Tab-separated table of N, CA and C in Angstrom:
chain	number	residue	atom	x	y	z
A	18	MET	N	19.962	131.958	90.191
A	18	MET	CA	19.552	132.195	88.969
A	18	MET	C	18.309	132.955	88.890
A	19	ASN	N	17.770	133.595	88.869
A	19	ASN	CA	16.538	134.292	88.548
A	19	ASN	C	15.480	133.223	86.500
A	20	GLN	N	14.700	132.675	86.925
A	20	GLN	CA	14.492	131.782	86.030
A	20	GLN	C	12.463	133.143	85.566
A	21	LEU	N	12.296	133.753	86.689
A	21	LEU	CA	11.005	134.532	85.344
A	21	LEU	C	11.961	135.377	84.743
A	22	ASP	N	10.640	136.093	83.829
A	22	ASP	CA	10.887	136.896	81.562
A	22	ASP	C	9.402	137.663	82.448
A	23	TYR	N	9.995	138.666	81.770
A	23	TYR	CA	9.091	139.655	81.176
A	23	TYR	C	8.013	139.124	80.137
A	24	ILE	N	6.649	138.296	79.919
A	24	ILE	CA	6.604	138.420	78.747
A	24	ILE	C	7.365	139.428	77.545
A	25	HIS	N	7.290	138.429	76.241
A	25	HIS	CA	8.201	139.569	75.200
A	25	HIS	C	6.704	139.303	73.708
A	26	ASP	N	5.862	137.917	74.143
A	26	ASP	CA	5.384	137.541	72.388
A	26	ASP	C	3.653	138.191	73.059
A	27	LEU	N	3.446	139.201	72.246
A	27	LEU	CA	2.414	139.696	72.398
A	27	LEU	C	1.211	139.092	72.236
A	28	ALA	N	0.674	137.612	71.658
A	28	ALA	CA	-0.571	136.845	72.421
A	28	ALA	C	-0.477	136.092	73.540
A	29	THR	N	0.986	136.556	74.014
A	29	THR	CA	1.092	135.620	75.487
A	29	THR	C	0.453	136.131	76.510
A	30	PHE	N	0.339	137.628	75.942
A	30	PHE	CA	0.130	138.908	76.739
A	30	PHE	C	-1.130	139.296	77.210
A	31	THR	N	-0.985	139.219	75.576
A	31	THR	CA	-2.835	140.054	75.403
A	31	THR	C	-3.900	139.284	75.645
A	32	ALA	N	-3.463	137.824	76.219
A	32	ALA	CA	-3.935	137.157	77.150
A	32	ALA	C	-5.240	136.828	78.372
A	33	LEU	N	-3.119	137.129	78.874
A	33	LEU	CA	-3.543	137.139	79.878
A	33	LEU	C	-3.815	138.882	79.985
A	34	TRP	N	-3.966	140.022	79.950
A	34	TRP	CA	-3.549	141.442	80.255
A	34	TRP	C	-5.871	141.110	79.925
A	35	SER	N	-5.851	140.381	78.603
A	35	SER	CA	-8.188	140.487	78.361
A	35	SER	C	-8.804	139.571	79.493
A	36	ARG	N	-7.556	138.952	79.839
A	36	ARG	CA	-8.504	137.554	80.828
A	36	ARG	C	-8.260	138.597	82.768
A	37	ALA	N	-7.389	139.057	82.853
A	37	ALA	CA	-7.379	140.108	83.959
A	37	ALA	C	-8.575	141.947	84.166
A	38	ARG	N	-8.092	142.095	82.417
A	38	ARG	CA	-8.786	143.660	82.446
A	38	ARG	C	-10.640	143.273	82.624
A	39	MET	N	-10.933	142.048	82.266
A	39	MET	CA	-12.154	141.274	82.179
A	39	MET	C	-12.259	141.383	83.844
A	40	GLY	N	-12.020	139.979	84.134
A	40	GLY	CA	-11.362	139.540	85.753
A	40	GLY	C	-11.890	141.608	85.964
A	41	VAL	N	-11.362	142.363	86.455
A	41	VAL	CA	-11.151	143.814	87.347
A	41	VAL	C	-12.993	143.794	86.839
A	42	GLN	N	-13.437	143.817	85.973
A	42	GLN	CA	-14.091	144.760	85.203
A	42	GLN	C	-15.823	143.512	86.005
A	43	SER	N	-15.174	142.569	86.047
A	43	SER	CA	-16.276	141.589	86.715
A	43	SER	C	-16.762	142.117	87.748
A	44	LEU	N	-15.810	142.256	88.506
A	44	LEU	CA	-15.812	143.371	89.958
A	44	LEU	C	-16.495	144.222	90.504
A	45	VAL	N	-16.730	145.685	88.845
A	45	VAL	CA	-17.794	146.442	89.454
A	45	VAL	C	-18.717	146.256	89.932
A	46	SER	N	-19.576	144.910	89.154
A	46	SER	CA	-20.537	144.331	89.719
A	46	SER	C	-20.884	144.003	90.787
A	47	LYS	N	-19.774	143.686	91.597
A	47	LYS	CA	-20.235	143.169	93.401
A	47	LYS	C	-20.392	143.637	94.013
A	48	SER	N	-20.984	143.450	95.068
A	48	SER	CA	-21.420	144.263	95.887
A	48	SER	C	-20.038	144.254	96.766
A	49	ARG	N	-19.955	144.881	98.304
A	49	ARG	CA	-19.107	145.300	98.979
A	49	ARG	C	-18.238	144.241	99.700
A	50	ASP	N	-20.145	143.788	100.429
A	50	ASP	CA	-19.363	142.071	100.933
A	50	ASP	C	-19.218	141.070	100.015
A	51	GLU	N	-18.878	141.345	98.659
A	51	GLU	CA	-18.684	140.259	97.727
A	51	GLU	C	-17.383	139.637	98.684
A	52	LEU	N	-16.812	141.080	98.895
A	52	LEU	CA	-15.353	141.136	98.199
A	52	LEU	C	-14.187	141.502	99.151
A	53	LEU	N	-12.897	140.835	99.285
A	53	LEU	CA	-12.471	140.268	100.438
A	53	LEU	C	-11.598	142.316	100.564
A	54	TYR	N	-10.728	143.463	101.001
A	54	TYR	CA	-9.638	143.484	100.459
A	54	TYR	C	-9.359	144.414	101.046
A	55	PHE	N	-7.788	144.294	100.656
A	55	PHE	CA	-6.124	144.403	101.358
A	55	PHE	C	-5.642	145.727	100.982
A	56	ASP	N	-4.246	146.205	101.606
A	56	ASP	CA	-2.766	146.786	100.875
A	56	ASP	C	-2.590	146.463	99.693
A	57	PRO	N	-3.053	147.391	98.370
A	57	PRO	CA	-2.185	147.166	98.202
A	57	PRO	C	-0.865	146.720	97.377
A	58	ILE	N	-0.075	147.178	98.258
A	58	ILE	CA	1.298	146.728	98.989
A	58	ILE	C	1.612	145.915	98.653
A	59	ASP	N	0.778	144.984	99.433
A	59	ASP	CA	1.468	144.100	100.808
A	59	ASP	C	1.575	142.620	99.435
A	60	ILE	N	1.360	143.418	97.573
A	60	ILE	CA	2.073	142.570	96.604
A	60	ILE	C	3.164	142.212	97.119
A	61	ALA	N	4.363	143.080	97.872
A	61	ALA	CA	6.424	143.220	98.156
A	61	ALA	C	5.513	141.863	99.447
A	62	THR	N	4.662	142.174	99.554
A	62	THR	CA	5.011	140.812	101.357
A	62	THR	C	5.333	139.219	100.907
A	63	GLN	N	5.406	139.058	101.881
A	63	GLN	CA	5.988	137.609	101.824
A	63	GLN	C	4.695	137.315	102.037
A	64	LYS	N	3.700	137.424	102.996
A	64	LYS	CA	2.393	136.414	103.332
A	64	LYS	C	1.446	136.636	102.515
A	65	PHE	N	1.695	137.936	101.534
A	65	PHE	CA	0.773	137.812	100.592
A	65	PHE	C	1.525	137.217	99.401
A	66	PHE	N	2.792	136.706	99.129
A	66	PHE	CA	2.685	135.495	98.242
A	66	PHE	C	2.337	134.332	99.225
A	67	ASP	N	2.572	133.823	99.814
A	67	ASP	CA	2.110	132.244	100.258
A	67	ASP	C	0.783	132.644	100.719
A	68	LEU	N	0.063	133.307	100.380
A	68	LEU	CA	-1.629	133.774	100.376
A	68	LEU	C	-1.401	133.097	98.946
A	69	ILE	N	-1.180	133.661	98.149
A	69	ILE	CA	-0.876	133.488	96.398
A	69	ILE	C	-0.887	132.007	97.081
A	70	GLN	N	0.541	131.334	97.049
A	70	GLN	CA	1.075	129.344	96.887
A	70	GLN	C	0.111	129.058	97.189
A	71	ALA	N	-0.880	129.859	98.423
A	71	ALA	CA	-1.960	128.566	98.994
A	71	ALA	C	-2.789	128.295	98.129
A	72	LEU	N	-3.452	129.943	97.115
A	72	LEU	CA	-4.683	129.442	97.053
A	72	LEU	C	-4.575	128.768	95.677
A	73	VAL	N	-3.435	128.789	95.004
A	73	VAL	CA	-2.975	128.101	93.256
A	73	VAL	C	-2.775	126.567	94.435
A	74	ALA	N	-2.850	125.921	95.612
A	74	ALA	CA	-1.974	125.050	96.529
A	74	ALA	C	-4.180	124.579	96.053
A	75	PHE	N	-4.325	125.061	96.983
A	75	PHE	CA	-5.939	125.175	97.308
A	75	PHE	C	-7.095	124.293	96.235
A	76	ALA	N	-6.227	125.190	94.795
A	76	ALA	CA	-6.965	125.774	93.552
A	76	ALA	C	-6.909	123.803	92.496
A	77	ASN	N	-5.359	123.197	92.920
A	77	ASN	CA	-4.777	121.836	92.729
A	77	ASN	C	-4.309	123.088	91.254
A	78	THR	N	-3.938	123.663	91.424
A	78	THR	CA	-3.098	124.121	90.014
A	78	THR	C	-1.620	125.188	90.712
A	79	THR	N	-0.239	125.462	89.909
A	79	THR	CA	-0.032	125.316	90.031
A	79	THR	C	0.973	126.688	89.729
A	80	ASP	N	0.868	127.597	87.923
A	80	ASP	CA	1.162	129.043	87.576
A	80	ASP	C	0.224	129.943	88.377
A	81	PHE	N	1.266	131.064	88.172
A	81	PHE	CA	0.014	132.558	88.853
A	81	PHE	C	0.796	133.738	87.460
A	82	ALA	N	0.233	133.945	87.653
A	82	ALA	CA	-0.379	135.593	86.372
A	82	ALA	C	0.126	136.556	86.889
A	83	THR	N	0.676	137.730	86.994
A	83	THR	CA	1.208	138.604	87.623
A	83	THR	C	0.755	139.675	86.233
A	84	VAL	N	-0.034	141.230	85.817
A	84	VAL	CA	-0.383	141.573	85.007
A	84	VAL	C	-0.388	143.166	85.012
A	85	ILE	N	0.876	144.184	84.769
A	85	ILE	CA	0.381	144.962	85.580
A	85	ILE	C	-0.486	145.815	84.122
A	86	LEU	N	-1.442	146.194	85.121
A	86	LEU	CA	-2.662	147.061	83.922
A	86	LEU	C	-2.550	148.790	83.247
A	87	LYS	N	-2.020	149.466	84.943
A	87	LYS	CA	-1.212	151.040	84.603
A	87	LYS	C	-0.542	150.604	84.945
A	88	PRO	N	0.420	151.516	84.725
A	88	PRO	CA	0.493	152.356	83.240
A	88	PRO	C	0.441	151.028	82.242
A	89	ASP	N	0.412	152.290	80.779
A	89	ASP	CA	-0.145	151.482	79.388
A	89	ASP	C	0.860	150.499	79.723
A	90	PRO	N	0.926	149.371	79.232
A	90	PRO	CA	1.891	148.721	79.193
A	90	PRO	C	1.501	148.361	77.754
A	91	PHE	N	1.123	149.149	76.745
A	91	PHE	CA	1.573	148.463	74.813
A	91	PHE	C	1.879	149.525	74.988
A	92	ASN	N	1.348	151.038	75.167
A	92	ASN	CA	2.371	152.176	74.530
A	92	ASN	C	2.499	153.001	75.732
A	93	TYR	N	3.041	152.545	76.579
A	93	TYR	CA	4.798	153.363	77.407
A	93	TYR	C	5.032	151.925	77.845
A	94	PHE	N	4.922	150.464	78.757
A	94	PHE	CA	5.965	149.860	78.842
A	94	PHE	C	6.529	149.534	77.565
A	95	HIS	N	6.223	148.433	76.899
A	95	HIS	CA	6.616	147.979	76.235
A	95	HIS	C	6.800	148.440	74.317
A	96	HIS	N	6.551	150.251	75.219
A	96	HIS	CA	7.460	151.121	73.990
A	96	HIS	C	8.464	151.372	74.709
A	97	TYR	N	8.740	151.636	75.496
A	97	TYR	CA	9.843	152.146	75.907
A	97	TYR	C	11.333	150.296	76.601
A	98	PHE	N	10.836	149.389	76.849
A	98	PHE	CA	11.288	147.779	76.802
A	98	PHE	C	11.111	147.297	75.912
A	99	GLY	N	10.503	147.096	75.693
A	99	GLY	CA	10.610	146.062	74.121
A	99	GLY	C	9.908	144.855	74.940
A	100	LYS	N	9.314	145.213	75.627
A	100	LYS	CA	8.747	143.513	76.476
A	100	LYS	C	7.094	144.405	76.802
A	101	TYR	N	6.093	142.843	77.900
A	101	TYR	CA	5.608	143.477	78.083
A	101	TYR	C	5.576	143.170	80.046
A	102	PRO	N	5.341	144.054	80.806
A	102	PRO	CA	5.036	143.566	82.447
A	102	PRO	C	4.268	143.546	82.799
A	103	GLY	N	4.313	141.607	82.416
A	103	GLY	CA	4.347	141.370	82.920
A	103	GLY	C	4.529	139.412	83.702
A	104	PHE	N	4.242	138.434	84.358
A	104	PHE	CA	5.165	137.227	84.360
A	104	PHE	C	4.871	135.749	84.745
A	105	VAL	N	4.671	134.640	84.596
A	105	VAL	CA	3.964	133.809	84.526
A	105	VAL	C	5.297	133.130	85.455
A	106	HIS	N	4.167	133.145	87.247
A	106	HIS	CA	5.477	132.832	88.466
A	106	HIS	C	5.319	130.973	88.444
A	107	LYS	N	5.579	129.772	87.922
A	107	LYS	CA	5.253	128.506	88.000
A	107	LYS	C	5.565	127.757	89.155
A	108	LYS	N	5.422	126.626	89.053
A	108	LYS	CA	5.577	125.990	89.964
A	108	LYS	C	7.081	125.333	90.730
A	109	ASN	N	8.289	125.335	90.138
A	109	ASN	CA	10.005	124.936	90.166
A	109	ASN	C	10.225	127.367	90.386
A	110	ASN	N	9.716	127.830	90.325
A	110	ASN	CA	10.131	129.648	90.833
A	110	ASN	C	9.529	129.127	92.074
A	111	SER	N	11.012	130.294	92.902
A	111	SER	CA	10.749	130.426	93.840
A	111	SER	C	9.770	131.989	94.895
A	112	ASP	N	10.221	132.217	96.170
A	112	ASP	CA	9.429	133.604	96.314
A	112	ASP	C	10.179	134.460	96.506
A	113	GLU	N	11.486	133.975	96.522
A	113	GLU	CA	12.835	134.619	96.433
A	113	GLU	C	13.467	135.437	94.912
A	114	GLU	N	12.757	134.236	93.463
A	114	GLU	CA	12.759	134.925	92.218
A	114	GLU	C	11.806	136.195	92.163
A	115	PHE	N	10.439	135.777	92.999
A	115	PHE	CA	9.112	137.022	92.534
A	115	PHE	C	9.757	138.182	92.994
A	116	PHE	N	10.375	138.231	94.428
A	116	PHE	CA	10.637	139.177	95.206
A	116	PHE	C	11.728	140.040	94.430
A	117	HIS	N	12.682	139.238	93.617
A	117	HIS	CA	13.668	139.885	93.667
A	117	HIS	C	13.289	140.610	91.794
A	118	PHE	N	12.385	139.370	91.334
A	118	PHE	CA	11.497	139.846	89.707
A	118	PHE	C	11.219	141.402	90.114
A	119	MET	N	10.184	141.593	91.294
A	119	MET	CA	9.286	142.417	90.747
A	119	MET	C	9.660	143.796	91.834
A	120	MET	N	11.603	143.384	91.703
A	120	MET	CA	12.321	144.812	91.891
A	120	MET	C	13.145	144.892	90.015
A	121	GLN	N	13.404	144.246	89.791
A	121	GLN	CA	14.219	143.839	88.823
A	121	GLN	C	13.626	145.424	87.420
A	122	ASP	N	15.135	145.844	87.013
A	122	ASP	CA	14.952	147.392	85.980
A	122	ASP	C	14.612	145.988	84.621
A	123	PRO	N	13.737	146.829	84.618
A	123	PRO	CA	13.327	146.438	83.262
A	123	PRO	C	14.052	146.646	81.634
A	124	GLY	N	15.017	147.746	82.660
A	124	GLY	CA	16.120	148.584	80.439
A	124	GLY	C	16.629	149.344	81.182
A	125	GLY	N	17.398	149.731	81.683
A	125	GLY	CA	17.634	151.106	81.897
A	125	GLY	C	16.706	152.191	82.900
A	126	SER	N	16.417	151.770	83.565
A	126	SER	CA	15.140	152.742	84.093
A	126	SER	C	14.490	151.755	85.683
A	127	LEU	N	15.119	151.579	86.690
A	127	LEU	CA	15.350	150.301	87.814
A	127	LEU	C	13.578	151.494	87.625
A	128	ALA	N	12.868	152.675	87.914
A	128	ALA	CA	11.908	153.179	88.855
A	128	ALA	C	10.677	152.735	88.385
A	129	ASP	N	10.803	151.185	86.939
A	129	ASP	CA	10.111	151.324	86.027
A	129	ASP	C	10.047	149.643	86.588
A	130	ALA	N	10.659	149.441	87.604
A	130	ALA	CA	10.994	147.853	87.960
A	130	ALA	C	9.014	147.907	88.006
A	131	LEU	N	8.368	146.595	88.228
A	131	LEU	CA	6.949	146.395	88.385
A	131	LEU	C	6.353	145.949	89.928
A	132	GLY	N	7.607	146.287	90.811
A	132	GLY	CA	6.419	146.446	92.134
A	132	GLY	C	7.662	148.066	92.643
A	133	VAL	N	7.328	148.411	91.522
A	133	VAL	CA	7.379	149.822	91.923
A	133	VAL	C	7.116	150.909	90.609
A	134	ASN	N	6.424	151.083	90.031
A	134	ASN	CA	5.527	151.659	88.831
A	134	ASN	C	4.529	150.719	88.503
A	135	HIS	N	3.559	150.282	89.208
A	135	HIS	CA	1.879	149.920	88.952
A	135	HIS	C	1.110	150.989	90.356
A	136	GLU	N	0.690	151.310	88.711
A	136	GLU	CA	-1.069	152.296	89.327
A	136	GLU	C	-2.590	150.940	89.390
A	137	HIS	N	-2.224	149.822	88.738
A	137	HIS	CA	-3.473	148.704	88.900
A	137	HIS	C	-2.346	147.247	88.356
A	138	TYR	N	-2.423	146.405	88.821
A	138	TYR	CA	-2.323	144.957	89.235
A	138	TYR	C	-3.000	144.213	89.204
A	139	VAL	N	-2.585	143.351	88.570
A	139	VAL	CA	-3.640	142.126	89.633
A	139	VAL	C	-2.174	140.510	88.407
A	140	ILE	N	-2.842	139.535	90.313
A	140	ILE	CA	-2.265	138.451	90.072
A	140	ILE	C	-3.109	136.986	90.480
A	141	MET	N	-3.408	136.625	89.211
A	141	MET	CA	-4.029	135.171	89.169
A	141	MET	C	-3.447	134.137	88.562
A	142	PRO	N	-4.662	133.219	88.747
A	142	PRO	CA	-3.616	131.835	89.057
A	142	PRO	C	-3.935	132.077	87.458
A	143	THR	N	-2.883	131.418	85.720
A	143	THR	CA	-2.944	130.571	84.879
A	143	THR	C	-3.711	129.395	84.651
A	144	ASP	N	-4.704	129.385	85.697
A	144	ASP	CA	-6.039	128.171	85.015
A	144	ASP	C	-6.807	128.116	86.674
A	145	GLY	N	-7.718	129.151	86.078
A	145	GLY	CA	-8.286	128.809	87.445
A	145	GLY	C	-9.329	130.439	87.637
A	146	ASP	N	-10.607	130.651	88.240
A	146	ASP	CA	-10.809	132.547	88.230
A	146	ASP	C	-11.219	132.516	89.025
A	147	TRP	N	-9.994	133.363	90.645
A	147	TRP	CA	-9.831	134.440	91.217
A	147	TRP	C	-9.240	135.650	90.596
A	148	LEU	N	-8.723	136.345	91.222
A	148	LEU	CA	-8.052	137.251	91.013
A	148	LEU	C	-7.813	138.386	92.247
A	149	ALA	N	-6.311	139.047	92.485
A	149	ALA	CA	-6.142	139.771	93.053
A	149	ALA	C	-6.050	140.959	91.837
A	150	PHE	N	-7.120	141.937	92.821
A	150	PHE	CA	-6.575	142.855	92.366
A	150	PHE	C	-5.826	144.552	93.097
A	151	GLY	N	-4.987	145.128	92.820
A	151	GLY	CA	-3.916	146.276	93.213
A	151	GLY	C	-4.567	147.882	92.660
A	152	ASP	N	-5.339	148.593	93.913
A	152	ASP	CA	-5.812	149.797	92.813
A	152	ASP	C	-4.659	150.456	93.617
A	153	ARG	N	-3.623	150.885	92.894
A	153	ARG	CA	-2.975	152.289	94.036
A	153	ARG	C	-3.331	153.777	94.056
A	154	SER	N	-3.702	154.118	93.426
A	154	SER	CA	-4.670	154.711	93.550
A	154	SER	C	-5.636	155.029	94.420
A	155	TRP	N	-6.430	154.007	94.562
A	155	TRP	CA	-7.217	153.741	96.025
A	155	TRP	C	-6.937	154.132	97.144
A	156	ASP	N	-5.142	153.171	97.203
A	156	ASP	CA	-5.106	152.316	97.890
A	156	ASP	C	-5.193	151.255	98.518
A	157	VAL	N	-6.446	150.535	98.091
A	157	VAL	CA	-6.795	149.362	97.648
A	157	VAL	C	-6.341	148.192	97.125
A	158	GLY	N	-6.431	146.900	97.671
A	158	GLY	CA	-7.363	145.737	96.336
A	158	GLY	C	-7.833	144.819	96.911
A	159	VAL	N	-8.662	144.493	95.644
A	159	VAL	CA	-9.956	143.379	96.052
A	159	VAL	C	-9.583	141.962	95.604
A	160	PHE	N	-10.406	141.256	95.595
A	160	PHE	CA	-10.054	140.137	96.145
A	160	PHE	C	-11.107	139.444	95.197
A	161	TYR	N	-10.790	138.395	94.430
A	161	TYR	CA	-12.466	138.452	94.789
A	161	TYR	C	-12.062	137.152	93.650
A	162	GLY	N	-12.761	135.010	94.265
A	162	GLY	CA	-13.252	134.049	94.172
A	162	GLY	C	-14.164	133.752	93.711
A	163	PRO	N	-14.635	131.862	93.759
A	163	PRO	CA	-15.652	130.869	93.946
A	163	PRO	C	-15.669	131.287	94.890
A	164	PRO	N	-16.911	131.165	96.649
A	164	PRO	CA	-16.885	130.677	97.331
A	164	PRO	C	-15.736	130.054	98.581
A	165	GLU	N	-15.935	129.223	97.436
A	165	GLU	CA	-14.460	127.974	98.869
A	165	GLU	C	-13.216	128.996	98.747
A	166	ILE	N	-12.662	129.097	97.503
A	166	ILE	CA	-11.271	130.457	97.448
A	166	ILE	C	-11.680	131.278	98.390
A	167	MET	N	-12.282	132.013	98.315
A	167	MET	CA	-12.717	132.759	99.046
A	167	MET	C	-12.854	132.814	100.639
A	168	GLN	N	-13.174	131.466	100.964
A	168	GLN	CA	-13.398	131.087	102.604
A	168	GLN	C	-11.919	130.548	102.995
A	169	CYS	N	-10.933	129.697	101.957
A	169	CYS	CA	-9.403	129.471	102.659
A	169	CYS	C	-8.854	131.039	102.387
A	170	ALA	N	-9.228	132.251	101.439
A	170	ALA	CA	-8.448	132.936	101.666
A	170	ALA	C	-8.935	133.736	103.722
A	171	ARG	N	-9.961	134.004	102.941
A	171	ARG	CA	-10.396	134.518	104.467
A	171	ARG	C	-9.395	133.558	105.673
A	172	GLU	N	-9.769	132.353	106.206
A	172	GLU	CA	-8.651	131.801	106.922
A	172	GLU	C	-7.447	132.170	106.567
A	173	PHE	N	-6.950	132.015	105.947
A	173	PHE	CA	-5.180	131.668	105.305
A	173	PHE	C	-4.621	133.654	105.422
A	174	TYR	N	-5.222	134.191	105.275
A	174	TYR	CA	-4.930	135.618	105.688
A	174	TYR	C	-5.796	136.542	106.618
A	175	PRO	N	-4.020	137.156	107.149
A	175	PRO	CA	-5.883	138.213	108.801
A	175	PRO	C	-5.058	139.610	108.391
A	176	PHE	N	-4.854	139.315	106.792
A	176	PHE	CA	-4.666	141.141	107.194
A	176	PHE	C	-5.643	141.510	105.858
A	177	PHE	N	-6.755	141.450	105.970
A	177	PHE	CA	-7.236	141.415	105.579
A	177	PHE	C	-8.236	142.582	105.549
A	178	ILE	N	-8.599	143.969	105.359
A	178	ILE	CA	-8.868	145.432	105.368
A	178	ILE	C	-10.551	145.922	105.357
A	179	GLN	N	-10.885	147.107	105.924
A	179	GLN	CA	-12.767	147.569	105.146
A	179	GLN	C	-11.251	148.032	103.988
A	180	PRO	N	-13.028	147.903	102.787
A	180	PRO	CA	-12.396	149.348	101.846
A	180	PRO	C	-12.725	150.390	101.903
A	181	PRO	N	-12.161	151.910	101.485
A	181	PRO	CA	-12.035	153.070	102.172
A	181	PRO	C	-13.181	153.876	102.222
A	182	SER	N	-14.379	154.279	102.642
A	182	SER	CA	-15.138	155.327	102.789
A	182	SER	C	-15.646	155.383	101.197
A	183	GLY	N	-16.462	155.419	100.148
A	183	GLY	CA	-16.394	156.022	99.025
A	183	GLY	C	-16.406	154.835	97.308
A	184	PHE	N	-14.944	154.164	98.163
A	184	PHE	CA	-14.067	152.146	96.694
A	184	PHE	C	-15.373	152.564	95.907
A	185	ARG	N	-14.292	153.026	95.029
A	185	ARG	CA	-15.281	151.729	93.587
A	185	ARG	C	-13.929	151.069	92.723
A	186	VAL	N	-14.398	150.180	92.045
A	186	VAL	CA	-13.480	149.374	91.114
A	186	VAL	C	-14.074	150.156	90.378
A	187	GLU	N	-12.697	150.432	89.653
A	187	GLU	CA	-12.231	151.881	88.923
A	187	GLU	C	-10.895	151.208	87.491
A	188	PRO	N	-11.579	150.417	86.531
A	188	PRO	CA	-11.148	149.576	85.789
A	188	PRO	C	-9.731	150.462	84.944
């Protein structure tokens, strides 16, 4: 049985959403060389999930949050489904639960599953200062964190890519 669930509480979601938005906004001022890039569809791959798990373990924490920033989580997702497009993956949750939940129907619209209907998403530890930002409109994801986290990510994940010409973070 899947123990993951959407966030139903406005205050809980808003705190994660605000932190995710501030993290993405901070990427705007970073030079291209400070960032690592990935295909945003990697969110649906085992190796990317393993990277996230490796990073939370490296940072000596266990939980991470997935938050959808676009489409609008308040006027669209919450309006239609009565919950917020995000969840916290805890130590006792499995990779199978993560992938199943990403494809779960939020309520009468399988096309709005988090793994399908996301233009911008953020994955970040609940306690920590790195983040992975996926932007499907550019077809690129951006990873950023402290130097030791960046080094861990580089050594663990062989699928980082070069960003497209002209790419810029657009929160």
